[in-house]
Amino acid sequence: MKKIITYGTFDMLHYGHINLLQRARALGDYLIVALSTDEFNSVEKDKVTYFSYEKRKKLLEAIRYVDLVIPEQSWDQKIQDIKEFRIDTFVIGDDWKGKFDFLKEYCEVVYLERTPEISTTKIKRDLRI
Ligand code: C2G
C-alpha cells in the first residue's frame, strides 16, 4: 500500500484544496492529511482560521480522498510522521517548491501545481470577512 502525506491549514475548504487532495490521493492508495492545529496556525503561521481545528478536521474526514487526519503541531514533525506512518510520498502545493527537499532522504517529495485564482485569503477579501 502506497501511503501519501500532505500538510496544511485547509481553512474555508475550497476547490483548490480539493484539487490538491484528489491529485495527492491519486499518487497512492492511502492519504494522510496533517492538519495545522489552531495553536500552530496562530503561533507559527500567523493565521487566524475561520473554522476551528475540529471543524476543519470534520470537513476533511468527509472527503473521499482523505483516509486519515492527524494534527500538525510543529514545523519539525514531518520526518517523524514519515517514519511513524511509513510514508512513501510527501505532497504539497508548489508554493512550497524546494522548501521540503530535505525530506527526499526519507520519501519521495512531490510539489503539485496550485489551483490558480482561489485562496482562503481571496475568499475573505471578496466577502470582506
Ligand atoms: N492549495 C492549492 N491551490 C490553492 C490553494 C491551496 O493547491 N489555490 C494547496 C496548498 O499548496 C497546500 C494545500 O492546498 O498544499 C493547503 O493549503 P493551505 O491550507 O494554505 O496550507 P499551508 O498554509 O500552505 O500549510 O507544513 C506545511 C504547512 O502546514 C502548509
CSV table of C-alpha atoms and ligand atoms in Angstrom, one decimal:
chain,number,residue,atom,x,y,z
A,1,MET,CA,0.0,0.0,0.0
A,2,LYS,CA,1.5,3.3,-1.2
A,3,LYS,CA,1.0,5.9,1.6
A,4,ILE,CA,0.9,9.6,0.9
A,5,ILE,CA,1.0,12.6,3.3
A,6,THR,CA,0.3,16.2,3.0
A,7,TYR,CA,0.1,19.2,5.4
A,8,GLY,CA,-1.9,22.3,5.6
A,9,THR,CA,-4.5,24.5,7.3
A,10,PHE,CA,-7.3,23.9,4.9
A,11,ASP,CA,-9.5,26.7,6.2
A,12,MET,CA,-12.7,27.6,4.4
A,13,LEU,CA,-12.3,24.5,2.3
A,14,HIS,CA,-12.4,25.3,-1.4
A,15,TYR,CA,-11.9,23.6,-4.8
A,16,GLY,CA,-8.2,24.4,-4.8
A,17,HIS,CA,-7.8,22.3,-1.7
A,18,ILE,CA,-9.9,19.5,-3.2
A,19,ASN,CA,-7.8,19.6,-6.4
A,20,LEU,CA,-4.7,19.1,-4.3
A,21,LEU,CA,-6.2,16.3,-2.2
A,22,GLN,CA,-7.6,14.5,-5.2
A,23,ARG,CA,-4.2,14.6,-7.0
A,24,ALA,CA,-2.3,13.6,-3.9
A,25,ARG,CA,-4.5,10.6,-3.3
A,26,ALA,CA,-4.1,9.6,-6.9
A,27,LEU,CA,-0.4,9.1,-6.3
A,28,GLY,CA,-1.0,6.2,-4.0
A,29,ASP,CA,-3.6,4.1,-2.1
A,30,TYR,CA,-3.9,6.0,1.3
A,31,LEU,CA,-3.8,9.7,2.0
A,32,ILE,CA,-3.0,11.2,5.4
A,33,VAL,CA,-3.6,14.9,6.0
A,34,ALA,CA,-1.6,16.5,8.8
A,35,LEU,CA,-3.9,19.4,9.7
A,36,SER,CA,-2.5,22.5,11.3
A,37,THR,CA,-3.9,23.0,14.8
A,38,ASP,CA,-5.4,26.3,15.9
A,39,GLU,CA,-2.3,26.9,18.1
A,40,PHE,CA,0.1,26.1,15.3
A,41,ASN,CA,-1.8,28.4,12.9
A,42,SER,CA,-1.7,31.3,15.3
A,43,VAL,CA,1.8,30.9,16.8
A,44,GLU,CA,3.8,29.6,13.8
A,45,LYS,CA,1.8,30.6,10.7
A,46,ASP,CA,0.3,33.9,11.9
A,47,LYS,CA,-3.0,32.6,10.6
A,48,VAL,CA,-6.4,33.1,12.2
A,49,THR,CA,-8.7,30.5,10.8
A,50,TYR,CA,-12.4,30.9,10.3
A,51,PHE,CA,-13.1,27.3,11.3
A,52,SER,CA,-11.6,25.6,14.4
A,53,TYR,CA,-9.4,22.6,14.1
A,54,GLU,CA,-12.3,20.2,15.0
A,55,LYS,CA,-14.5,21.7,12.3
A,56,ARG,CA,-11.7,21.7,9.7
A,57,LYS,CA,-10.9,18.1,10.6
A,58,LYS,CA,-14.6,17.1,10.2
A,59,LEU,CA,-14.7,18.6,6.8
A,60,LEU,CA,-11.5,16.9,5.6
A,61,GLU,CA,-12.7,13.5,7.0
A,62,ALA,CA,-15.8,13.8,4.8
A,63,ILE,CA,-13.7,13.9,1.7
A,64,ARG,CA,-13.5,10.7,-0.2
A,65,TYR,CA,-9.8,11.2,-1.0
A,66,VAL,CA,-8.8,11.5,2.7
A,67,ASP,CA,-8.1,8.4,4.7
A,68,LEU,CA,-6.8,9.9,8.0
A,69,VAL,CA,-6.4,13.3,9.5
A,70,ILE,CA,-3.7,13.9,12.2
A,71,PRO,CA,-2.7,17.2,13.9
A,72,GLU,CA,0.2,19.3,12.6
A,73,GLN,CA,1.6,20.9,15.7
A,74,SER,CA,5.2,21.7,14.7
A,75,TRP,CA,7.2,22.5,11.6
A,76,ASP,CA,9.6,19.7,12.7
A,77,GLN,CA,7.2,16.8,12.9
A,78,LYS,CA,7.4,15.7,9.2
A,79,ILE,CA,10.4,13.3,9.5
A,80,GLN,CA,8.8,11.6,12.5
A,81,ASP,CA,5.5,11.4,10.7
A,82,ILE,CA,7.1,9.9,7.6
A,83,LYS,CA,8.8,7.2,9.7
A,84,GLU,CA,5.9,6.5,12.0
A,85,PHE,CA,3.3,6.2,9.2
A,86,ARG,CA,5.7,4.6,6.7
A,87,ILE,CA,5.0,7.3,4.2
A,88,ASP,CA,6.1,6.7,0.6
A,89,THR,CA,5.4,10.2,-0.8
A,90,PHE,CA,5.2,13.7,0.7
A,91,VAL,CA,3.0,16.0,-1.4
A,92,ILE,CA,2.3,19.7,-1.1
A,93,GLY,CA,1.5,22.7,-3.4
A,94,ASP,CA,4.2,24.2,-5.5
A,95,ASP,CA,4.0,27.4,-3.4
A,96,TRP,CA,6.3,25.4,-1.2
A,97,LYS,CA,8.6,24.2,-4.1
A,98,GLY,CA,12.0,23.4,-2.8
A,99,LYS,CA,11.2,24.0,0.9
A,100,PHE,CA,10.8,20.4,1.8
A,101,ASP,CA,13.5,18.8,-0.4
A,102,PHE,CA,15.3,17.7,2.8
A,103,LEU,CA,12.6,15.1,3.1
A,104,LYS,CA,13.9,13.3,0.0
A,105,GLU,CA,16.2,11.4,2.3
A,106,TYR,CA,13.1,9.7,3.7
A,107,CYS,CA,10.5,9.6,1.0
A,108,GLU,CA,9.5,10.9,-2.5
A,109,VAL,CA,8.7,14.6,-2.5
A,110,VAL,CA,6.1,15.9,-4.9
A,111,TYR,CA,5.1,19.6,-5.4
A,112,LEU,CA,1.8,19.9,-7.2
A,113,GLU,CA,0.7,23.0,-9.1
A,114,ARG,CA,-1.6,25.2,-7.1
A,115,THR,CA,-5.0,25.9,-8.4
A,116,PRO,CA,-5.0,29.4,-9.7
A,117,GLU,CA,-7.4,32.2,-8.8
A,118,ILE,CA,-8.6,30.7,-5.5
A,119,SER,CA,-7.4,31.1,-1.9
A,120,THR,CA,-8.9,31.5,1.6
A,121,THR,CA,-7.4,35.0,1.6
A,122,LYS,CA,-9.2,35.8,-1.7
A,123,ILE,CA,-12.5,34.5,-0.4
A,124,LYS,CA,-12.2,36.6,2.8
A,125,ARG,CA,-11.3,39.6,0.8
A,126,ASP,CA,-14.1,39.2,-1.7
A,127,LEU,CA,-16.6,38.6,1.1
A,128,ARG,CA,-14.9,41.3,3.2
A,129,ILE,CA,-14.9,38.8,6.2
B,1,C2G,N1,-3.5,24.8,-2.4
B,1,C2G,C1,-3.6,24.7,-3.8
B,1,C2G,N2,-4.3,25.6,-4.5
B,1,C2G,C2,-4.9,26.7,-3.9
B,1,C2G,C3,-4.8,26.8,-2.5
B,1,C2G,C4,-4.1,25.9,-1.8
B,1,C2G,O1,-3.1,23.7,-4.4
B,1,C2G,N3,-5.5,27.6,-4.7
B,1,C2G,C5,-2.8,23.8,-1.7
B,1,C2G,C6,-1.6,24.4,-0.9
B,1,C2G,O2,-0.5,24.4,-1.9
B,1,C2G,C7,-1.4,23.3,0.2
B,1,C2G,C8,-2.8,22.9,0.5
B,1,C2G,O3,-3.6,23.3,-0.6
B,1,C2G,O4,-0.6,22.2,-0.4
B,1,C2G,C9,-3.3,23.5,1.8
B,1,C2G,O5,-3.2,24.9,1.6
B,1,C2G,P1,-3.1,25.8,3.0
B,1,C2G,O6,-4.1,25.4,3.9
B,1,C2G,O7,-2.9,27.2,2.6
B,1,C2G,O8,-1.7,25.2,3.5
B,1,C2G,P2,-0.4,26.0,4.1
B,1,C2G,O9,-0.8,27.1,4.9
B,1,C2G,O10,0.5,26.2,2.9
B,1,C2G,O11,0.2,24.8,5.0
B,1,C2G,O12,3.8,22.4,7.0
B,1,C2G,C10,3.2,22.8,5.8
B,1,C2G,C11,2.1,23.8,6.0
B,1,C2G,O13,1.2,23.3,7.0
B,1,C2G,C12,1.3,24.0,4.7
